[in-house]
Amino acid sequence: MKPGVVIDRRYRDHDMGAWHIESPARIAVLERMLEEAPPVPYLPIPPRPATDEELAWVHERGYIDLIRSTAGKTVPMDGDTAAGPKTWETALLAAGGWLESLDRIMDGAAPNAIALVRPPGHHAEAARAMGFCFFNNAAIGAEHLIRRHGLGRILVVDWDLHHGNGTEQAFYERRDVLYFSTHQSPLYPGTGAVRFFGHGEGFGYNLNIPLFAGKTDADYLRIFEKVLAPVVAEFAPEFILVSAGFDIAAGDPLGGMALTPGGFGLLTESLMAMAGQTAAGRLAVVLEGGYDLPALRDGVGEVLRALAKSDNLPSSGGSSPHSGSPRPSEDPGEASPFSPSLRVELEEPLRMFRRKWDIPDPWVSSP
Ligand SMILES: [Zn+2]
């Protein structure tokens, strides 16, 4: 089955000025790739605007009205985020297009999907636009799956360079949405410390892994396979949402991470294997950051190639949580070694995460 893709030229209409790095060109380069050299056949999913009710699952009514009131104008929101004349419309179409992709997965039209939308969402808080974000697409998507589709456990994986403060805030005291973020630290927005582990009922359901710059495909894959996978096996999500920032790509102007295009494919395959265990393969990816246009294009291409492999996944209910997961053909550890500091950097997160989750030593290879 073909992966679903949401993209629309109207996602270029939100424009924060010629100087701004979060630019319409990000969508244009992806449109061109899909028109001229699509990496795999895909199911196009037409977007629709999100409704006020859907936005209000995550955002305060007064804030929604504030963004609505910017229609037709240019209004600065914070130091690096401005609403332009068409931002309101575009942001509605971003959230709504993302929800359409979730519906197509739930109704069986696509096994998985990627929503190539602007503006991004993971910094948007209940009543605050920031960090190029207006409405929190990932959070609205999780609410949609819970409220409209009756799902009980959603995993949100945020591999963007930056911490998704808005998504963390939305579910900080809840146990039905597990938020897992890797992010470069120190860096904007300054949140995302390990000790923010959730609160009340949500204690243990907010997992932050701050990382120094320079992390490779092998580093991220180890984190996913050895730290995230055991948590996922225990949490047993019914759907996996991905806040996919391509600003962890080597060469991104905002970051210092070193992912290759193939690395994005490997991370996607790793999450697909986890989704195959408890979520019937249901996985949806939404575009967050990513500012080096060729790296963005190539990274998205590899994610799509990975999503197209859903037919090769083992069906759920395998004998052991991790056996039978499709593995990359080569051990990326051979080609791209772990960063020497990764072991130390994971000590504090592991100590915290083990207060709730059973995570074996990631440095002992299993038999
Ligand atoms: Zn980012």
mmCIF file of N, CA, C and O in Angstrom, residues 98 105 111-114 154-160 178-182 207 209 217 220-233 235-246 248 259 262-286 302-304 306-310 313-314 316 321-322 324-328:
data_model
loop_
_atom_site.group_PDB
_atom_site.id
_atom_site.type_symbol
_atom_site.label_atom_id
_atom_site.label_comp_id
_atom_site.label_asym_id
_atom_site.label_seq_id
_atom_site.Cartn_x
_atom_site.Cartn_y
_atom_site.Cartn_z
ATOM 1 N N TRP A 98 -3.142 17.761 8.252
ATOM 2 C CA TRP A 98 -2.559 16.742 9.141
ATOM 3 C C TRP A 98 -3.654 15.819 9.675
ATOM 4 O O TRP A 98 -3.518 14.591 9.657
ATOM 5 N N ILE A 105 -5.388 7.119 7.535
ATOM 6 C CA ILE A 105 -4.765 5.937 8.145
ATOM 7 C C ILE A 105 -5.819 5.162 8.935
ATOM 8 O O ILE A 105 -5.924 3.942 8.829
ATOM 9 N N PRO A 111 -1.487 3.110 4.885
ATOM 10 C CA PRO A 111 -0.957 2.469 6.092
ATOM 11 C C PRO A 111 -0.268 3.473 7.007
ATOM 12 O O PRO A 111 -0.193 3.290 8.218
ATOM 13 N N ASN A 112 0.258 4.535 6.409
ATOM 14 C CA ASN A 112 1.004 5.564 7.138
ATOM 15 C C ASN A 112 1.015 6.798 6.242
ATOM 16 O O ASN A 112 0.509 6.755 5.121
ATOM 17 N N ALA A 113 1.578 7.896 6.745
ATOM 18 C CA ALA A 113 1.493 9.127 5.953
ATOM 19 C C ALA A 113 2.510 10.145 6.433
ATOM 20 O O ALA A 113 3.020 10.057 7.550
ATOM 21 N N ILE A 114 2.775 11.116 5.551
ATOM 22 C CA ILE A 114 3.570 12.275 5.947
ATOM 23 C C ILE A 114 2.823 13.536 5.506
ATOM 24 O O ILE A 114 2.312 13.606 4.381
ATOM 25 N N ILE A 154 -1.332 7.318 22.776
ATOM 26 C CA ILE A 154 -0.652 7.884 21.610
ATOM 27 C C ILE A 154 0.794 8.194 21.995
ATOM 28 O O ILE A 154 1.056 8.774 23.053
ATOM 29 N N LEU A 155 1.717 7.821 21.129
ATOM 30 C CA LEU A 155 3.133 8.192 21.308
ATOM 31 C C LEU A 155 3.453 9.331 20.343
ATOM 32 O O LEU A 155 3.152 9.235 19.150
ATOM 33 N N VAL A 156 4.047 10.399 20.860
ATOM 34 C CA VAL A 156 4.550 11.478 20.002
ATOM 35 C C VAL A 156 6.072 11.474 20.103
ATOM 36 O O VAL A 156 6.628 11.690 21.181
ATOM 37 N N VAL A 157 6.723 11.187 18.993
ATOM 38 C CA VAL A 157 8.188 11.206 18.932
ATOM 39 C C VAL A 157 8.602 12.496 18.225
ATOM 40 O O VAL A 157 8.137 12.765 17.121
ATOM 41 N N ASP A 158 9.438 13.286 18.871
ATOM 42 C CA ASP A 158 9.840 14.589 18.335
ATOM 43 C C ASP A 158 11.351 14.579 18.129
ATOM 44 O O ASP A 158 12.116 14.758 19.059
ATOM 45 N N TRP A 159 11.760 14.364 16.862
ATOM 46 C CA TRP A 159 13.198 14.304 16.597
ATOM 47 C C TRP A 159 13.723 15.642 16.052
ATOM 48 O O TRP A 159 14.881 15.737 15.644
ATOM 49 N N ASP A 160 12.867 16.669 16.038
ATOM 50 C CA ASP A 160 13.326 17.997 15.623
ATOM 51 C C ASP A 160 14.540 18.407 16.454
ATOM 52 O O ASP A 160 14.717 17.958 17.591
ATOM 53 N N LEU A 178 2.212 9.945 25.409
ATOM 54 C CA LEU A 178 3.609 9.901 25.844
ATOM 55 C C LEU A 178 4.430 10.742 24.874
ATOM 56 O O LEU A 178 4.407 10.515 23.664
ATOM 57 N N TYR A 179 5.124 11.748 25.415
ATOM 58 C CA TYR A 179 5.940 12.639 24.580
ATOM 59 C C TYR A 179 7.406 12.286 24.759
ATOM 60 O O TYR A 179 7.910 12.247 25.892
ATOM 61 N N PHE A 180 8.081 12.023 23.642
ATOM 62 C CA PHE A 180 9.502 11.653 23.660
ATOM 63 C C PHE A 180 10.244 12.603 22.737
ATOM 64 O O PHE A 180 9.963 12.668 21.540
ATOM 65 N N SER A 181 11.207 13.348 23.287
ATOM 66 C CA SER A 181 11.922 14.345 22.474
ATOM 67 C C SER A 181 13.430 14.195 22.596
ATOM 68 O O SER A 181 13.960 14.110 23.704
ATOM 69 N N THR A 182 14.104 14.172 21.450
ATOM 70 C CA THR A 182 15.547 14.382 21.415
ATOM 71 C C THR A 182 15.754 15.800 20.880
ATOM 72 O O THR A 182 15.056 16.224 19.972
ATOM 73 N N LEU A 207 9.347 12.420 28.165
ATOM 74 C CA LEU A 207 10.738 11.951 28.137
ATOM 75 C C LEU A 207 11.596 12.882 27.277
ATOM 76 O O LEU A 207 11.385 12.981 26.064
ATOM 77 N N ILE A 209 15.435 14.003 26.025
ATOM 78 C CA ILE A 209 16.853 13.660 25.885
ATOM 79 C C ILE A 209 17.587 14.833 25.235
ATOM 80 O O ILE A 209 17.622 14.954 24.010
ATOM 81 N N ASP A 217 23.758 9.479 12.591
ATOM 82 C CA ASP A 217 22.716 8.458 12.366
ATOM 83 C C ASP A 217 22.801 7.374 13.434
ATOM 84 O O ASP A 217 21.789 6.945 13.993
ATOM 85 N N TYR A 220 21.459 8.513 16.937
ATOM 86 C CA TYR A 220 19.998 8.586 17.006
ATOM 87 C C TYR A 220 19.379 7.195 16.956
ATOM 88 O O TYR A 220 18.413 6.892 17.657
ATOM 89 N N LEU A 221 19.940 6.338 16.112
ATOM 90 C CA LEU A 221 19.367 5.001 15.985
ATOM 91 C C LEU A 221 19.530 4.224 17.295
ATOM 92 O O LEU A 221 18.620 3.506 17.725
ATOM 93 N N ARG A 222 20.667 4.409 17.941
ATOM 94 C CA ARG A 222 20.866 3.731 19.231
ATOM 95 C C ARG A 222 19.857 4.227 20.260
ATOM 96 O O ARG A 222 19.286 3.447 21.022
ATOM 97 N N ILE A 223 19.636 5.532 20.279
ATOM 98 C CA ILE A 223 18.654 6.086 21.221
ATOM 99 C C ILE A 223 17.265 5.506 20.937
ATOM 100 O O ILE A 223 16.545 5.086 21.848
ATOM 101 N N PHE A 224 16.892 5.449 19.673
ATOM 102 C CA PHE A 224 15.566 4.934 19.325
ATOM 103 C C PHE A 224 15.447 3.449 19.681
ATOM 104 O O PHE A 224 14.462 3.012 20.263
ATOM 105 N N GLU A 225 16.459 2.667 19.317
ATOM 106 C CA GLU A 225 16.343 1.208 19.465
ATOM 107 C C GLU A 225 16.549 0.754 20.910
ATOM 108 O O GLU A 225 15.967 -0.241 21.330
ATOM 109 N N LYS A 226 17.402 1.466 21.647
ATOM 110 C CA LYS A 226 17.787 0.984 22.975
ATOM 111 C C LYS A 226 17.136 1.748 24.124
ATOM 112 O O LYS A 226 17.080 1.237 25.238
ATOM 113 N N VAL A 227 16.700 2.961 23.895
ATOM 114 C CA VAL A 227 16.045 3.728 24.971
ATOM 115 C C VAL A 227 14.542 3.841 24.680
ATOM 116 O O VAL A 227 13.708 3.509 25.526
ATOM 117 N N LEU A 228 14.196 4.275 23.487
ATOM 118 C CA LEU A 228 12.771 4.452 23.170
ATOM 119 C C LEU A 228 12.042 3.112 23.018
ATOM 120 O O LEU A 228 10.940 2.937 23.562
ATOM 121 N N ALA A 229 12.636 2.159 22.301
ATOM 122 C CA ALA A 229 11.903 0.917 21.979
ATOM 123 C C ALA A 229 11.415 0.171 23.233
ATOM 124 O O ALA A 229 10.259 -0.284 23.251
ATOM 125 N N PRO A 230 12.231 0.033 24.283
ATOM 126 C CA PRO A 230 11.711 -0.661 25.475
ATOM 127 C C PRO A 230 10.544 0.089 26.125
ATOM 128 O O PRO A 230 9.617 -0.536 26.643
ATOM 129 N N VAL A 231 10.595 1.423 26.100
ATOM 130 C CA VAL A 231 9.488 2.214 26.649
ATOM 131 C C VAL A 231 8.231 1.974 25.815
ATOM 132 O O VAL A 231 7.136 1.772 26.344
ATOM 133 N N VAL A 232 8.400 1.973 24.503
ATOM 134 C CA VAL A 232 7.261 1.792 23.606
ATOM 135 C C VAL A 232 6.639 0.405 23.796
ATOM 136 O O VAL A 232 5.420 0.257 23.807
ATOM 137 N N ALA A 233 7.495 -0.611 23.976
ATOM 138 C CA ALA A 233 6.974 -1.967 24.167
ATOM 139 C C ALA A 233 6.093 -2.033 25.412
ATOM 140 O O ALA A 233 5.077 -2.734 25.438
ATOM 141 N N PHE A 235 4.609 0.780 26.969
ATOM 142 C CA PHE A 235 3.497 1.741 26.843
ATOM 143 C C PHE A 235 2.441 1.233 25.862
ATOM 144 O O PHE A 235 1.248 1.487 26.028
ATOM 145 N N ALA A 236 2.891 0.512 24.841
ATOM 146 C CA ALA A 236 1.986 -0.067 23.836
ATOM 147 C C ALA A 236 1.065 0.967 23.180
ATOM 148 O O ALA A 236 -0.159 0.895 23.284
ATOM 149 N N PRO A 237 1.664 1.931 22.474
ATOM 150 C CA PRO A 237 0.837 2.957 21.820
ATOM 151 C C PRO A 237 -0.045 2.349 20.742
ATOM 152 O O PRO A 237 0.307 1.348 20.129
ATOM 153 N N GLU A 238 -1.176 3.014 20.506
ATOM 154 C CA GLU A 238 -2.077 2.577 19.436
ATOM 155 C C GLU A 238 -1.855 3.375 18.157
ATOM 156 O O GLU A 238 -2.447 3.071 17.109
ATOM 157 N N PHE A 239 -1.029 4.403 18.257
ATOM 158 C CA PHE A 239 -0.695 5.233 17.087
ATOM 159 C C PHE A 239 0.605 5.959 17.422
ATOM 160 O O PHE A 239 0.786 6.384 18.556
ATOM 161 N N ILE A 240 1.487 6.084 16.435
ATOM 162 C CA ILE A 240 2.723 6.843 16.641
ATOM 163 C C ILE A 240 2.705 8.070 15.737
ATOM 164 O O ILE A 240 2.527 7.955 14.517
ATOM 165 N N LEU A 241 2.851 9.238 16.359
ATOM 166 C CA LEU A 241 2.956 10.501 15.634
ATOM 167 C C LEU A 241 4.400 10.969 15.710
ATOM 168 O O LEU A 241 5.050 10.813 16.749
ATOM 169 N N VAL A 242 4.891 11.539 14.627
ATOM 170 C CA VAL A 242 6.282 11.995 14.597
ATOM 171 C C VAL A 242 6.332 13.482 14.259
ATOM 172 O O VAL A 242 5.843 13.898 13.209
ATOM 173 N N SER A 243 6.907 14.271 15.170
ATOM 174 C CA SER A 243 7.244 15.660 14.866
ATOM 175 C C SER A 243 8.609 15.622 14.203
ATOM 176 O O SER A 243 9.636 15.528 14.878
ATOM 177 N N ALA A 244 8.610 15.662 12.878
ATOM 178 C CA ALA A 244 9.835 15.427 12.129
ATOM 179 C C ALA A 244 10.488 16.747 11.734
ATOM 180 O O ALA A 244 10.009 17.442 10.840
ATOM 181 N N GLY A 245 11.545 17.075 12.444
ATOM 182 C CA GLY A 245 12.338 18.242 12.067
ATOM 183 C C GLY A 245 13.542 17.766 11.281
ATOM 184 O O GLY A 245 14.258 16.871 11.732
ATOM 185 N N PHE A 246 13.738 18.380 10.131
ATOM 186 C CA PHE A 246 14.903 18.009 9.332
ATOM 187 C C PHE A 246 16.055 18.988 9.602
ATOM 188 O O PHE A 246 17.029 19.028 8.876
ATOM 189 N N ILE A 248 17.923 18.532 12.088
ATOM 190 C CA ILE A 248 19.043 17.732 12.626
ATOM 191 C C ILE A 248 19.927 17.208 11.488
ATOM 192 O O ILE A 248 20.888 16.487 11.727
ATOM 193 N N LEU A 259 22.864 14.264 10.810
ATOM 194 C CA LEU A 259 22.109 13.184 10.161
ATOM 195 C C LEU A 259 22.300 13.224 8.647
ATOM 196 O O LEU A 259 22.304 14.290 8.046
ATOM 197 N N GLY A 262 19.893 9.161 4.558
ATOM 198 C CA GLY A 262 19.602 7.771 4.899
ATOM 199 C C GLY A 262 19.278 7.591 6.375
ATOM 200 O O GLY A 262 18.504 6.697 6.746
ATOM 201 N N GLY A 263 19.852 8.427 7.220
ATOM 202 C CA GLY A 263 19.565 8.351 8.655
ATOM 203 C C GLY A 263 18.092 8.595 8.948
ATOM 204 O O GLY A 263 17.500 7.928 9.806
ATOM 205 N N PHE A 264 17.484 9.537 8.218
ATOM 206 C CA PHE A 264 16.056 9.785 8.422
ATOM 207 C C PHE A 264 15.238 8.560 8.028
ATOM 208 O O PHE A 264 14.219 8.251 8.647
ATOM 209 N N GLY A 265 15.680 7.862 6.994
ATOM 210 C CA GLY A 265 14.997 6.632 6.608
ATOM 211 C C GLY A 265 15.112 5.571 7.691
ATOM 212 O O GLY A 265 14.144 4.884 8.016
ATOM 213 N N LEU A 266 16.302 5.448 8.274
ATOM 214 C CA LEU A 266 16.510 4.439 9.314
ATOM 215 C C LEU A 266 15.666 4.739 10.555
ATOM 216 O O LEU A 266 15.094 3.827 11.164
ATOM 217 N N LEU A 267 15.602 6.014 10.942
ATOM 218 C CA LEU A 267 14.777 6.371 12.106
ATOM 219 C C LEU A 267 13.314 6.046 11.830
ATOM 220 O O LEU A 267 12.595 5.536 12.691
ATOM 221 N N THR A 268 12.873 6.330 10.612
ATOM 222 C CA THR A 268 11.484 6.036 10.250
ATOM 223 C C THR A 268 11.223 4.532 10.304
ATOM 224 O O THR A 268 10.203 4.086 10.847
ATOM 225 N N GLU A 269 12.146 3.748 9.773
ATOM 226 C CA GLU A 269 11.967 2.285 9.806
ATOM 227 C C GLU A 269 11.944 1.766 11.236
ATOM 228 O O GLU A 269 11.196 0.836 11.570
ATOM 229 N N SER A 270 12.776 2.358 12.088
ATOM 230 C CA SER A 270 12.793 1.949 13.484
ATOM 231 C C SER A 270 11.423 2.214 14.130
ATOM 232 O O SER A 270 10.862 1.349 14.823
ATOM 233 N N LEU A 271 10.850 3.386 13.867
ATOM 234 C CA LEU A 271 9.535 3.710 14.430
ATOM 235 C C LEU A 271 8.434 2.863 13.796
ATOM 236 O O LEU A 271 7.463 2.488 14.450
ATOM 237 N N MET A 272 8.586 2.534 12.510
ATOM 238 C CA MET A 272 7.595 1.663 11.852
ATOM 239 C C MET A 272 7.585 0.282 12.502
ATOM 240 O O MET A 272 6.527 -0.331 12.671
ATOM 241 N N ALA A 273 8.779 -0.198 12.866
ATOM 242 C CA ALA A 273 8.841 -1.505 13.528
ATOM 243 C C ALA A 273 8.126 -1.447 14.880
ATOM 244 O O ALA A 273 7.381 -2.358 15.244
ATOM 245 N N MET A 274 8.336 -0.344 15.608
ATOM 246 C CA MET A 274 7.636 -0.196 16.893
ATOM 247 C C MET A 274 6.130 -0.110 16.671
ATOM 248 O O MET A 274 5.336 -0.741 17.382
ATOM 249 N N ALA A 275 5.710 0.669 15.664
ATOM 250 C CA ALA A 275 4.275 0.805 15.368
ATOM 251 C C ALA A 275 3.686 -0.542 14.955
ATOM 252 O O ALA A 275 2.524 -0.836 15.225
ATOM 253 N N GLY A 276 4.513 -1.366 14.308
ATOM 254 C CA GLY A 276 4.044 -2.681 13.887
ATOM 255 C C GLY A 276 3.741 -3.593 15.069
ATOM 256 O O GLY A 276 2.909 -4.498 14.963
ATOM 257 N N GLN A 277 4.390 -3.340 16.191
ATOM 258 C CA GLN A 277 4.201 -4.217 17.345
ATOM 259 C C GLN A 277 2.860 -3.990 18.049
ATOM 260 O O GLN A 277 2.201 -4.943 18.442
ATOM 261 N N THR A 278 2.483 -2.724 18.248
ATOM 262 C CA THR A 278 1.278 -2.479 19.057
ATOM 263 C C THR A 278 0.254 -1.579 18.395
ATOM 264 O O THR A 278 -0.849 -1.414 18.897
ATOM 265 N N ALA A 279 0.626 -0.936 17.295
ATOM 266 C CA ALA A 279 -0.256 0.079 16.712
ATOM 267 C C ALA A 279 -0.722 -0.320 15.316
ATOM 268 O O ALA A 279 -1.163 0.542 14.552
ATOM 269 N N ALA A 280 -0.641 -1.596 14.989
ATOM 270 C CA ALA A 280 -1.026 -2.078 13.657
ATOM 271 C C ALA A 280 -0.316 -1.287 12.564
ATOM 272 O O ALA A 280 -0.855 -1.088 11.477
ATOM 273 N N GLY A 281 0.879 -0.797 12.879
ATOM 274 C CA GLY A 281 1.671 -0.075 11.893
ATOM 275 C C GLY A 281 1.308 1.394 11.735
ATOM 276 O O GLY A 281 1.932 2.109 10.945
ATOM 277 N N ARG A 282 0.287 1.840 12.488
ATOM 278 C CA ARG A 282 -0.188 3.222 12.281
ATOM 279 C C ARG A 282 0.851 4.255 12.721
ATOM 280 O O ARG A 282 1.179 4.355 13.902
ATOM 281 N N LEU A 283 1.341 5.010 11.736
ATOM 282 C CA LEU A 283 2.410 5.981 11.965
ATOM 283 C C LEU A 283 2.167 7.170 11.044
ATOM 284 O O LEU A 283 1.921 6.992 9.852
ATOM 285 N N ALA A 284 2.216 8.367 11.613
ATOM 286 C CA ALA A 284 2.052 9.564 10.789
ATOM 287 C C ALA A 284 3.110 10.587 11.162
ATOM 288 O O ALA A 284 3.403 10.793 12.338
ATOM 289 N N VAL A 285 3.676 11.194 10.132
ATOM 290 C CA VAL A 285 4.816 12.096 10.279
ATOM 291 C C VAL A 285 4.364 13.496 9.874
ATOM 292 O O VAL A 285 3.750 13.665 8.818
ATOM 293 N N VAL A 286 4.678 14.490 10.707
ATOM 294 C CA VAL A 286 4.342 15.865 10.335
ATOM 295 C C VAL A 286 5.622 16.692 10.296
ATOM 296 O O VAL A 286 6.495 16.545 11.148
ATOM 297 N N GLU A 302 13.805 10.220 1.825
ATOM 298 C CA GLU A 302 14.153 8.950 2.473
ATOM 299 C C GLU A 302 13.071 8.496 3.455
ATOM 300 O O GLU A 302 12.843 7.296 3.633
ATOM 301 N N VAL A 303 12.431 9.452 4.121
ATOM 302 C CA VAL A 303 11.309 9.074 4.997
ATOM 303 C C VAL A 303 10.213 8.418 4.157
ATOM 304 O O VAL A 303 9.655 7.378 4.532
ATOM 305 N N LEU A 304 9.928 9.009 2.994
ATOM 306 C CA LEU A 304 8.900 8.438 2.122
ATOM 307 C C LEU A 304 9.272 7.036 1.640
ATOM 308 O O LEU A 304 8.433 6.132 1.602
ATOM 309 N N ALA A 306 11.071 4.941 3.184
ATOM 310 C CA ALA A 306 10.878 4.029 4.319
ATOM 311 C C ALA A 306 9.392 3.726 4.513
ATOM 312 O O ALA A 306 8.999 2.565 4.666
ATOM 313 N N LEU A 307 8.559 4.767 4.478
ATOM 314 C CA LEU A 307 7.113 4.564 4.698
ATOM 315 C C LEU A 307 6.533 3.599 3.666
ATOM 316 O O LEU A 307 5.600 2.851 3.955
ATOM 317 N N ALA A 308 7.104 3.614 2.458
ATOM 318 C CA ALA A 308 6.599 2.741 1.397
ATOM 319 C C ALA A 308 6.910 1.272 1.651
ATOM 320 O O ALA A 308 6.395 0.397 0.968
ATOM 321 N N LYS A 309 7.743 0.990 2.646
ATOM 322 C CA LYS A 309 8.089 -0.408 2.946
ATOM 323 C C LYS A 309 7.126 -1.050 3.936
ATOM 324 O O LYS A 309 7.436 -2.105 4.481
ATOM 325 N N SER A 310 5.966 -0.425 4.165
ATOM 326 C CA SER A 310 5.081 -0.951 5.211
ATOM 327 C C SER A 310 4.623 -2.373 4.924
ATOM 328 O O SER A 310 4.349 -3.134 5.846
ATOM 329 N N LEU A 313 6.551 -5.136 6.687
ATOM 330 C CA LEU A 313 6.601 -5.210 8.147
ATOM 331 C C LEU A 313 5.990 -6.514 8.634
ATOM 332 O O LEU A 313 5.006 -6.983 8.074
ATOM 333 N N PRO A 314 6.535 -7.067 9.723
ATOM 334 C CA PRO A 314 5.877 -8.217 10.312
ATOM 335 C C PRO A 314 4.552 -7.762 10.913
ATOM 336 O O PRO A 314 4.433 -6.615 11.332
ATOM 337 N N SER A 316 1.537 -7.477 13.707
ATOM 338 C CA SER A 316 1.681 -7.285 15.151
ATOM 339 C C SER A 316 1.450 -8.601 15.883
ATOM 340 O O SER A 316 0.942 -9.558 15.327
ATOM 341 N N PRO A 321 8.806 -8.695 21.855
ATOM 342 C CA PRO A 321 8.608 -7.324 21.419
ATOM 343 C C PRO A 321 9.602 -6.868 20.343
ATOM 344 O O PRO A 321 9.267 -6.044 19.517
ATOM 345 N N HIS A 322 10.791 -7.375 20.356
ATOM 346 C CA HIS A 322 11.762 -6.822 19.426
ATOM 347 C C HIS A 322 12.225 -7.799 18.354
ATOM 348 O O HIS A 322 12.914 -7.405 17.434
ATOM 349 N N GLY A 324 12.114 -9.930 15.070
ATOM 350 C CA GLY A 324 11.406 -9.795 13.813
ATOM 351 C C GLY A 324 11.261 -8.373 13.333
ATOM 352 O O GLY A 324 10.702 -8.137 12.284
ATOM 353 N N SER A 325 11.751 -7.398 14.100
ATOM 354 C CA SER A 325 11.704 -6.042 13.602
ATOM 355 C C SER A 325 12.641 -5.947 12.410
ATOM 356 O O SER A 325 13.745 -6.454 12.465
ATOM 357 N N PRO A 326 12.191 -5.272 11.357
ATOM 358 C CA PRO A 326 13.115 -5.123 10.241
ATOM 359 C C PRO A 326 14.293 -4.271 10.696
ATOM 360 O O PRO A 326 14.117 -3.241 11.339
ATOM 361 N N ARG A 327 15.446 -4.698 10.400
ATOM 362 C CA ARG A 327 16.636 -3.954 10.788
ATOM 363 C C ARG A 327 17.303 -3.412 9.542
ATOM 364 O O ARG A 327 17.203 -4.007 8.477
ATOM 365 N N PRO A 328 17.963 -2.290 9.667
ATOM 366 C CA PRO A 328 18.754 -1.824 8.543
ATOM 367 C C PRO A 328 19.727 -2.910 8.116
ATOM 368 O O PRO A 328 20.222 -3.666 8.957
#
